PDB file of C-alpha atoms in Angstrom:
ATOM      1  CA  MET W   1     -55.332 -58.803  38.388  1.00  0.00           C
ATOM      2  CA  SER W   2     -52.031 -56.971  38.871  1.00  0.00           C
ATOM      3  CA  THR W   3     -50.738 -59.780  41.078  1.00  0.00           C
ATOM      4  CA  SER W   4     -51.640 -62.372  38.448  1.00  0.00           C
ATOM      5  CA  PHE W   5     -49.932 -60.352  35.713  1.00  0.00           C
ATOM      6  CA  THR W   6     -46.848 -59.921  37.876  1.00  0.00           C
ATOM      7  CA  GLU W   7     -46.716 -63.638  38.534  1.00  0.00           C
ATOM      8  CA  VAL W   8     -46.937 -64.403  34.807  1.00  0.00           C
ATOM      9  CA  VAL W   9     -44.146 -61.932  33.997  1.00  0.00           C
ATOM     10  CA  SER W  10     -42.000 -63.287  36.831  1.00  0.00           C
ATOM     11  CA  SER W  11     -42.590 -66.858  35.701  1.00  0.00           C
ATOM     12  CA  ALA W  12     -41.801 -65.946  32.094  1.00  0.00           C
ATOM     13  CA  TRP W  13     -38.575 -64.197  33.031  1.00  0.00           C
ATOM     14  CA  GLN W  14     -37.470 -67.088  35.229  1.00  0.00           C
ATOM     15  CA  ALA W  15     -38.168 -69.547  32.407  1.00  0.00           C
ATOM     16  CA  VAL W  16     -36.423 -67.437  29.764  1.00  0.00           C
ATOM     17  CA  SER W  17     -33.305 -66.983  31.883  1.00  0.00           C
ATOM     18  CA  THR W  18     -33.088 -70.673  32.788  1.00  0.00           C
ATOM     19  CA  VAL W  19     -30.790 -73.031  30.890  1.00  0.00           C
ATOM     20  CA  ASP W  20     -32.356 -76.489  30.606  1.00  0.00           C
ATOM     21  CA  GLU W  21     -30.656 -79.823  30.252  1.00  0.00           C
ATOM     22  CA  PRO W  22     -29.832 -80.624  26.599  1.00  0.00           C
ATOM     23  CA  ALA W  23     -32.797 -81.760  24.542  1.00  0.00           C
ATOM     24  CA  PRO W  24     -33.302 -85.519  24.168  1.00  0.00           C
ATOM     25  CA  THR W  25     -32.141 -86.673  20.739  1.00  0.00           C
ATOM     26  CA  MET W  26     -35.510 -88.361  20.204  1.00  0.00           C
ATOM     27  CA  VAL W  27     -37.255 -85.001  20.560  1.00  0.00           C
ATOM     28  CA  VAL W  28     -34.908 -83.273  18.113  1.00  0.00           C
ATOM     29  CA  VAL W  29     -35.148 -86.024  15.487  1.00  0.00           C
ATOM     30  CA  GLY W  30     -38.860 -86.663  16.006  1.00  0.00           C
ATOM     31  CA  THR W  31     -39.867 -83.032  15.641  1.00  0.00           C
ATOM     32  CA  ALA W  32     -37.658 -82.721  12.543  1.00  0.00           C
ATOM     33  CA  ILE W  33     -39.469 -85.648  10.903  1.00  0.00           C
ATOM     34  CA  VAL W  34     -42.882 -84.243  11.808  1.00  0.00           C
ATOM     35  CA  ALA W  35     -41.925 -80.801  10.486  1.00  0.00           C
ATOM     36  CA  LEU W  36     -40.626 -82.312   7.243  1.00  0.00           C
ATOM     37  CA  VAL W  37     -43.967 -84.050   6.733  1.00  0.00           C
ATOM     38  CA  LEU W  38     -45.852 -80.845   7.539  1.00  0.00           C
ATOM     39  CA  VAL W  39     -43.986 -78.827   4.908  1.00  0.00           C
ATOM     40  CA  THR W  40     -43.857 -81.463   2.139  1.00  0.00           C
ATOM     41  CA  VAL W  41     -47.282 -83.165   2.192  1.00  0.00           C
ATOM     42  CA  ARG W  42     -49.525 -80.724   0.352  1.00  0.00           C
ATOM     43  CA  PRO W  43     -52.764 -81.024   2.421  1.00  0.00           C
ATOM     44  CA  LEU W  44     -50.736 -80.494   5.597  1.00  0.00           C
ATOM     45  CA  TRP W  45     -48.655 -77.738   4.011  1.00  0.00           C
ATOM     46  CA  LEU W  46     -51.826 -75.751   3.257  1.00  0.00           C
ATOM     47  CA  LYS W  47     -52.321 -75.548   7.027  1.00  0.00           C
ATOM     48  CA  THR W  48     -48.664 -75.230   8.044  1.00  0.00           C
ATOM     49  CA  ARG W  49     -48.118 -72.390   5.578  1.00  0.00           C
ATOM     50  CA  HIS W  50     -50.113 -70.097   7.891  1.00  0.00           C
ATOM     51  CA  VAL W  51     -47.136 -70.200  10.281  1.00  0.00           C
ATOM     52  CA  ILE W  52     -44.822 -69.079   7.479  1.00  0.00           C
ATOM     53  CA  THR W  53     -47.271 -66.353   6.456  1.00  0.00           C
ATOM     54  CA  GLN W  54     -47.393 -64.970   9.985  1.00  0.00           C
ATOM     55  CA  ALA W  55     -43.587 -64.885  10.073  1.00  0.00           C
ATOM     56  CA  HIS W  56     -43.508 -63.407   6.543  1.00  0.00           C
ATOM     57  CA  GLU W  57     -45.826 -60.492   7.317  1.00  0.00           C
ATOM     58  CA  GLY W  58     -44.314 -60.015  10.763  1.00  0.00           C
ATOM     59  CA  SER W  59     -40.861 -59.714   9.165  1.00  0.00           C
ATOM     60  CA  HIS W  60     -42.179 -57.080   6.765  1.00  0.00           C
ATOM     61  CA  ALA W  61     -43.564 -55.150   9.739  1.00  0.00           C
ATOM     62  CA  LEU W  62     -40.420 -55.475  11.859  1.00  0.00           C
ATOM     63  CA  VAL W  63     -38.122 -54.158   9.147  1.00  0.00           C
ATOM     64  CA  ALA W  64     -40.609 -51.429   8.213  1.00  0.00           C
ATOM     65  CA  ALA W  65     -40.562 -50.215  11.821  1.00  0.00           C
ATOM     66  CA  LEU W  66     -36.754 -50.410  11.982  1.00  0.00           C
ATOM     67  CA  VAL W  67     -36.342 -48.231   8.869  1.00  0.00           C
ATOM     68  CA  GLY W  68     -38.805 -45.651  10.164  1.00  0.00           C
ATOM     69  CA  ARG W  69     -41.906 -46.454   8.153  1.00  0.00           C
ATOM     70  CA  LYS W  70     -45.350 -45.978   9.737  1.00  0.00           C
ATOM     71  CA  LEU W  71     -47.216 -49.248  10.135  1.00  0.00           C
ATOM     72  CA  SER W  72     -50.878 -49.244   9.113  1.00  0.00           C
ATOM     73  CA  GLY W  73     -51.756 -52.883   9.702  1.00  0.00           C
ATOM     74  CA  ILE W  74     -51.586 -56.505   8.630  1.00  0.00           C
ATOM     75  CA  ARG W  75     -54.234 -58.740   7.091  1.00  0.00           C
ATOM     76  CA  LEU W  76     -53.944 -62.547   7.094  1.00  0.00           C
ATOM     77  CA  HIS W  77     -56.285 -64.598   4.905  1.00  0.00           C
ATOM     78  CA  SER W  78     -57.577 -68.170   4.947  1.00  0.00           C
ATOM     79  CA  ASP W  79     -55.824 -68.955   1.635  1.00  0.00           C
ATOM     80  CA  THR W  80     -52.487 -68.360   3.456  1.00  0.00           C
ATOM     81  CA  SER W  81     -51.926 -65.025   1.718  1.00  0.00           C
ATOM     82  CA  GLY W  82     -51.300 -61.847   3.669  1.00  0.00           C
ATOM     83  CA  VAL W  83     -50.495 -58.179   3.292  1.00  0.00           C
ATOM     84  CA  MET W  84     -48.665 -55.641   5.434  1.00  0.00           C
ATOM     85  CA  VAL W  85     -49.381 -51.972   4.788  1.00  0.00           C
ATOM     86  CA  SER W  86     -46.998 -49.187   5.794  1.00  0.00           C
ATOM     87  CA  SER W  87     -46.548 -45.584   4.752  1.00  0.00           C
ATOM     88  CA  GLY W  88     -43.467 -43.536   4.026  1.00  0.00           C
ATOM     89  CA  ASN W  89     -41.089 -43.021   1.146  1.00  0.00           C
ATOM     90  CA  PRO W  90     -42.417 -45.256  -1.692  1.00  0.00           C
ATOM     91  CA  ARG W  91     -38.885 -45.898  -2.929  1.00  0.00           C
ATOM     92  CA  GLY W  92     -35.395 -46.055  -1.472  1.00  0.00           C
ATOM     93  CA  PRO W  93     -33.369 -48.520   0.615  1.00  0.00           C
ATOM     94  CA  GLY W  94     -35.925 -48.641   3.436  1.00  0.00           C
ATOM     95  CA  MET W  95     -38.691 -49.809   1.126  1.00  0.00           C
ATOM     96  CA  VAL W  96     -36.367 -52.316  -0.547  1.00  0.00           C
ATOM     97  CA  ALA W  97     -35.358 -53.763   2.848  1.00  0.00           C
ATOM     98  CA  THR W  98     -38.990 -53.919   3.981  1.00  0.00           C
ATOM     99  CA  THR W  99     -40.076 -55.754   0.843  1.00  0.00           C
ATOM    100  CA  PHE W 100     -37.096 -58.113   0.849  1.00  0.00           C
ATOM    101  CA  ALA W 101     -37.709 -59.142   4.467  1.00  0.00           C
ATOM    102  CA  GLY W 102     -40.921 -61.059   3.799  1.00  0.00           C
ATOM    103  CA  TYR W 103     -39.674 -64.191   2.072  1.00  0.00           C
ATOM    104  CA  THR W 104     -36.349 -64.246   3.907  1.00  0.00           C
ATOM    105  CA  GLY W 105     -37.713 -63.477   7.375  1.00  0.00           C
ATOM    106  CA  PRO W 106     -39.029 -66.953   8.351  1.00  0.00           C
ATOM    107  CA  ALA W 107     -35.665 -68.618   7.707  1.00  0.00           C
ATOM    108  CA  VAL W 108     -33.802 -65.916   9.633  1.00  0.00           C
ATOM    109  CA  LEU W 109     -36.239 -66.274  12.546  1.00  0.00           C
ATOM    110  CA  GLY W 110     -35.779 -70.043  12.371  1.00  0.00           C
ATOM    111  CA  PHE W 111     -32.028 -69.635  12.559  1.00  0.00           C
ATOM    112  CA  ALA W 112     -32.351 -67.316  15.587  1.00  0.00           C
ATOM    113  CA  ALA W 113     -34.565 -69.909  17.280  1.00  0.00           C
ATOM    114  CA  ALA W 114     -32.101 -72.687  16.379  1.00  0.00           C
ATOM    115  CA  THR W 115     -29.284 -70.684  17.963  1.00  0.00           C
ATOM    116  CA  LEU W 116     -31.225 -70.380  21.228  1.00  0.00           C
ATOM    117  CA  LEU W 117     -32.021 -74.092  21.170  1.00  0.00           C
ATOM    118  CA  THR W 118     -28.361 -75.013  20.762  1.00  0.00           C
ATOM    119  CA  LEU W 119     -27.817 -72.983  23.939  1.00  0.00           C
ATOM    120  CA  ASP W 120     -30.488 -75.132  25.679  1.00  0.00           C
ATOM    121  CA  ARG W 121     -33.006 -72.292  25.987  1.00  0.00           C
ATOM    122  CA  PRO W 122     -36.346 -73.605  24.672  1.00  0.00           C
ATOM    123  CA  ALA W 123     -38.317 -71.304  26.959  1.00  0.00           C
ATOM    124  CA  ALA W 124     -36.556 -68.283  25.476  1.00  0.00           C
ATOM    125  CA  VAL W 125     -37.671 -69.443  22.024  1.00  0.00           C
ATOM    126  CA  LEU W 126     -41.293 -69.883  23.067  1.00  0.00           C
ATOM    127  CA  TRP W 127     -41.592 -66.650  25.047  1.00  0.00           C
ATOM    128  CA  SER W 128     -39.908 -64.692  22.235  1.00  0.00           C
ATOM    129  CA  ILE W 129     -42.412 -66.129  19.750  1.00  0.00           C
ATOM    130  CA  LEU W 130     -45.256 -65.352  22.142  1.00  0.00           C
ATOM    131  CA  ALA W 131     -44.092 -61.740  22.472  1.00  0.00           C
ATOM    132  CA  ALA W 132     -43.822 -61.442  18.682  1.00  0.00           C
ATOM    133  CA  LEU W 133     -47.345 -62.826  18.265  1.00  0.00           C
ATOM    134  CA  ALA W 134     -48.655 -60.334  20.824  1.00  0.00           C
ATOM    135  CA  VAL W 135     -47.183 -57.452  18.833  1.00  0.00           C
ATOM    136  CA  LEU W 136     -48.481 -58.976  15.595  1.00  0.00           C
ATOM    137  CA  LEU W 137     -51.956 -59.183  17.107  1.00  0.00           C
ATOM    138  CA  LEU W 138     -51.950 -55.426  17.682  1.00  0.00           C
ATOM    139  CA  LEU W 139     -51.352 -54.901  13.960  1.00  0.00           C
ATOM    140  CA  ILE W 140     -53.993 -57.318  12.657  1.00  0.00           C
ATOM    141  CA  ARG W 141     -56.869 -55.635  10.829  1.00  0.00           C
ATOM    142  CA  ASN W 142     -59.163 -58.543   9.893  1.00  0.00           C
ATOM    143  CA  LEU W 143     -61.098 -61.206  11.800  1.00  0.00           C
ATOM    144  CA  TYR W 144     -59.446 -64.273  10.289  1.00  0.00           C
ATOM    145  CA  GLY W 145     -55.994 -62.881  10.999  1.00  0.00           C
ATOM    146  CA  PHE W 146     -57.001 -62.046  14.573  1.00  0.00           C
ATOM    147  CA  VAL W 147     -58.351 -65.539  15.252  1.00  0.00           C
ATOM    148  CA  SER W 148     -55.366 -67.301  13.661  1.00  0.00           C
ATOM    149  CA  VAL W 149     -52.863 -65.301  15.709  1.00  0.00           C
ATOM    150  CA  VAL W 150     -54.840 -65.833  18.930  1.00  0.00           C
ATOM    151  CA  ILE W 151     -54.885 -69.596  18.327  1.00  0.00           C
ATOM    152  CA  ALA W 152     -51.154 -69.649  17.602  1.00  0.00           C
ATOM    153  CA  GLY W 153     -50.484 -67.574  20.714  1.00  0.00           C
ATOM    154  CA  ALA W 154     -52.642 -69.834  22.883  1.00  0.00           C
ATOM    155  CA  LEU W 155     -50.778 -72.957  21.747  1.00  0.00           C
ATOM    156  CA  VAL W 156     -47.335 -71.413  22.184  1.00  0.00           C
ATOM    157  CA  GLY W 157     -48.330 -69.839  25.497  1.00  0.00           C
ATOM    158  CA  ALA W 158     -49.605 -73.145  26.871  1.00  0.00           C
ATOM    159  CA  ALA W 159     -46.343 -74.869  25.991  1.00  0.00           C
ATOM    160  CA  ALA W 160     -44.283 -72.017  27.425  1.00  0.00           C
ATOM    161  CA  TYR W 161     -46.218 -71.490  30.657  1.00  0.00           C
ATOM    162  CA  LEU W 162     -47.601 -74.928  31.491  1.00  0.00           C
ATOM    163  CA  GLY W 163     -45.191 -77.366  29.858  1.00  0.00           C
ATOM    164  CA  ASP W 164     -42.286 -79.216  31.412  1.00  0.00           C
ATOM    165  CA  PRO W 165     -38.844 -79.048  29.744  1.00  0.00           C
ATOM    166  CA  VAL W 166     -39.645 -81.887  27.312  1.00  0.00           C
ATOM    167  CA  VAL W 167     -42.875 -80.181  26.226  1.00  0.00           C
ATOM    168  CA  ARG W 168     -41.063 -76.874  25.806  1.00  0.00           C
ATOM    169  CA  TYR W 169     -38.322 -78.513  23.753  1.00  0.00           C
ATOM    170  CA  THR W 170     -40.888 -80.331  21.618  1.00  0.00           C
ATOM    171  CA  ALA W 171     -42.860 -77.173  20.844  1.00  0.00           C
ATOM    172  CA  ALA W 172     -39.766 -75.022  20.314  1.00  0.00           C
ATOM    173  CA  TYR W 173     -38.037 -77.516  18.039  1.00  0.00           C
ATOM    174  CA  LEU W 174     -41.197 -78.170  16.019  1.00  0.00           C
ATOM    175  CA  ILE W 175     -41.690 -74.461  15.349  1.00  0.00           C
ATOM    176  CA  THR W 176     -37.999 -73.998  14.581  1.00  0.00           C
ATOM    177  CA  TRP W 177     -37.926 -76.907  12.124  1.00  0.00           C
ATOM    178  CA  VAL W 178     -41.065 -75.624  10.399  1.00  0.00           C
ATOM    179  CA  LEU W 179     -39.514 -72.183   9.970  1.00  0.00           C
ATOM    180  CA  LEU W 180     -36.185 -73.573   8.738  1.00  0.00           C
ATOM    181  CA  LEU W 181     -37.570 -76.274   6.454  1.00  0.00           C
ATOM    182  CA  GLY W 182     -40.679 -74.419   5.320  1.00  0.00           C
ATOM    183  CA  ALA W 183     -39.170 -71.041   4.441  1.00  0.00           C
ATOM    184  CA  THR W 184     -37.938 -72.090   1.000  1.00  0.00           C
ATOM    185  CA  ARG W 185     -41.174 -73.652  -0.282  1.00  0.00           C
ATOM    186  CA  PRO W 186     -43.038 -70.322  -0.749  1.00  0.00           C
ATOM    187  CA  VAL W 187     -40.028 -69.093  -2.749  1.00  0.00           C
ATOM    188  CA  LEU W 188     -40.280 -72.126  -5.029  1.00  0.00           C
ATOM    189  CA  GLU W 189     -44.018 -71.499  -5.391  1.00  0.00           C
ATOM    190  CA  LEU W 190     -43.289 -67.872  -6.241  1.00  0.00           C
ATOM    191  CA  ALA W 191     -40.747 -68.945  -8.881  1.00  0.00           C
ATOM    192  CA  ARG W 192     -43.300 -71.295 -10.437  1.00  0.00           C
ATOM    193  CA  THR W 193     -45.921 -68.541 -10.490  1.00  0.00           C
ATOM    194  CA  HIS W 194     -43.558 -66.126 -12.236  1.00  0.00           C
ATOM    195  CA  SER W 195     -42.469 -68.791 -14.734  1.00  0.00           C
ATOM    196  CA  ARG W 196     -46.104 -69.040 -15.807  1.00  0.00           C
ATOM    197  CA  GLY W 197     -46.263 -65.327 -16.482  1.00  0.00           C
ATOM    198  CA  ARG W 198     -48.138 -64.463 -13.313  1.00  0.00           C
ATOM    199  CA  GLY W 199     -46.932 -63.003 -10.032  1.00  0.00           C
ATOM    200  CA  ARG W 200     -47.854 -59.395 -10.728  1.00  0.00           C
ATOM    201  CA  GLY W 201     -47.757 -57.470  -7.445  1.00  0.00           C
ATOM    202  CA  SER W 202     -45.629 -60.070  -5.635  1.00  0.00           C
ATOM    203  CA  ASP W 203     -42.697 -59.034  -3.458  1.00  0.00           C
ATOM    204  CA  ALA W 204     -40.317 -59.922  -6.307  1.00  0.00           C
ATOM    205  CA  ASP W 205     -42.354 -57.814  -8.719  1.00  0.00           C
ATOM    206  CA  GLN W 206     -42.366 -54.880  -6.280  1.00  0.00           C
ATOM    207  CA  LEU W 207     -38.585 -55.172  -5.892  1.00  0.00           C
ATOM    208  CA  ARG W 208     -38.264 -55.166  -9.688  1.00  0.00           C
ATOM    209  CA  TRP W 209     -40.170 -51.878  -9.740  1.00  0.00           C
ATOM    210  CA  LEU W 210     -38.101 -50.455  -6.891  1.00  0.00           C
ATOM    211  CA  THR W 211     -34.676 -51.409  -8.234  1.00  0.00           C
ATOM    212  CA  ARG W 212     -35.107 -52.173 -11.963  1.00  0.00           C
ATOM    213  CA  LEU W 213     -33.517 -55.580 -11.351  1.00  0.00           C
ATOM    214  CA  PRO W 214     -35.536 -58.452 -12.854  1.00  0.00           C
ATOM    215  CA  ALA W 215     -37.918 -60.313 -10.547  1.00  0.00           C
ATOM    216  CA  ALA W 216     -35.976 -63.499 -11.289  1.00  0.00           C
ATOM    217  CA  VAL W 217     -32.901 -61.984  -9.637  1.00  0.00           C
ATOM    218  CA  TRP W 218     -34.845 -61.279  -6.474  1.00  0.00           C
ATOM    219  CA  ILE W 219     -36.386 -64.739  -6.450  1.00  0.00           C
ATOM    220  CA  ALA W 220     -32.890 -66.202  -6.733  1.00  0.00           C
ATOM    221  CA  LEU W 221     -31.778 -64.053  -3.804  1.00  0.00           C
ATOM    222  CA  PHE W 222     -34.813 -65.183  -1.761  1.00  0.00           C
ATOM    223  CA  ALA W 223     -33.887 -68.799  -2.512  1.00  0.00           C
ATOM    224  CA  THR W 224     -30.228 -68.267  -1.638  1.00  0.00           C
ATOM    225  CA  VAL W 225     -30.998 -66.647   1.715  1.00  0.00           C
ATOM    226  CA  THR W 226     -33.747 -69.069   2.760  1.00  0.00           C
ATOM    227  CA  ALA W 227     -31.912 -72.228   1.680  1.00  0.00           C
ATOM    228  CA  GLY W 228     -28.552 -71.025   2.991  1.00  0.00           C
ATOM    229  CA  THR W 229     -29.927 -69.909   6.346  1.00  0.00           C
ATOM    230  CA  ALA W 230     -31.923 -73.125   6.705  1.00  0.00           C
ATOM    231  CA  PHE W 231     -28.858 -75.236   5.912  1.00  0.00           C
ATOM    232  CA  TYR W 232     -26.770 -73.334   8.440  1.00  0.00           C
ATOM    233  CA  GLY W 233     -29.468 -73.580  11.117  1.00  0.00           C
ATOM    234  CA  VAL W 234     -29.994 -77.313  10.561  1.00  0.00           C
ATOM    235  CA  THR W 235     -26.236 -77.907  10.542  1.00  0.00           C
ATOM    236  CA  ARG W 236     -25.824 -76.029  13.802  1.00  0.00           C
ATOM    237  CA  ILE W 237     -28.487 -78.142  15.495  1.00  0.00           C
ATOM    238  CA  VAL W 238     -27.019 -81.400  14.165  1.00  0.00           C
ATOM    239  CA  VAL W 239     -23.474 -80.485  15.199  1.00  0.00           C
ATOM    240  CA  THR W 240     -24.661 -79.535  18.683  1.00  0.00           C
ATOM    241  CA  GLN W 241     -26.499 -82.844  19.042  1.00  0.00           C
ATOM    242  CA  LEU W 242     -23.455 -84.818  17.935  1.00  0.00           C
ATOM    243  CA  SER W 243     -20.993 -82.958  20.158  1.00  0.00           C
TER     244      SER W 243
END
C-alpha cells in the first residue's frame, strides 16, 4: 500500500513539474466550443453548473480558512445550490471577503488554470484541481455532495494519471474554459432573481447586511470581476496560441 501511494505521489510530482509541448490549436479551439455549448444551452448548463457550484463553495471555504474562520462543512445539492458554513466573527473584513469569494472564485480559479496552460503545464492544472477536490471532499457533509465530488475527482484523476499529453490538455482546457466562460452566468441569474424581488439570503444580500451597501452594488462587482477575469484569461490563452 505504501509503495503504491509513493508511486502515485512520485508520478504526480513528475507530471506536475514537466513542461509539455504546446497544446494543439484544435484542442484549444475544440474545448472552447464545447465549453461554450455547456454553459449556454440550458439543459446542459443545469449539469455543468455543478462544476461552478463546487468552485463557488470551495472558494468560500478557502478564503474563510485564510482569514482565520473555523470551517464547519459544505453541502452541495442536486439543484446546483450549495452552502458553506463557518464560524467566527459574524461581521468584519474577514466575513466580507469570505462571502465575496463565492461568485468571483470560479473565474479567478479559471484564470489561474489558464495561466498554467499558457506555460504548457496541463498536468499541473489537473493535479491542482484533484488536490482541491480532495480537500473539498473532507468538508462535504451530505451524500449528494460526497458523490458529486468523488465523481469529479475520478474523472480528473483519470485524465491526470492515465492520460497522454493530448488527453491532459483536453481535460485541462475544458475545465478551464468552463470556469472562465461559466463564472458570469450565475451572477446574471442572481441579478435576475433580485430584480424580481427575491434573492433573500443570497451572497449579495448577506454583503448588503454586512456593509450596508445595496445588493445591486455587490452584484455589479461580482459581474465586473467575473467578466473581467474571464476576458483576461481568454485573451491570455488566445495571445499565447497566436504567438
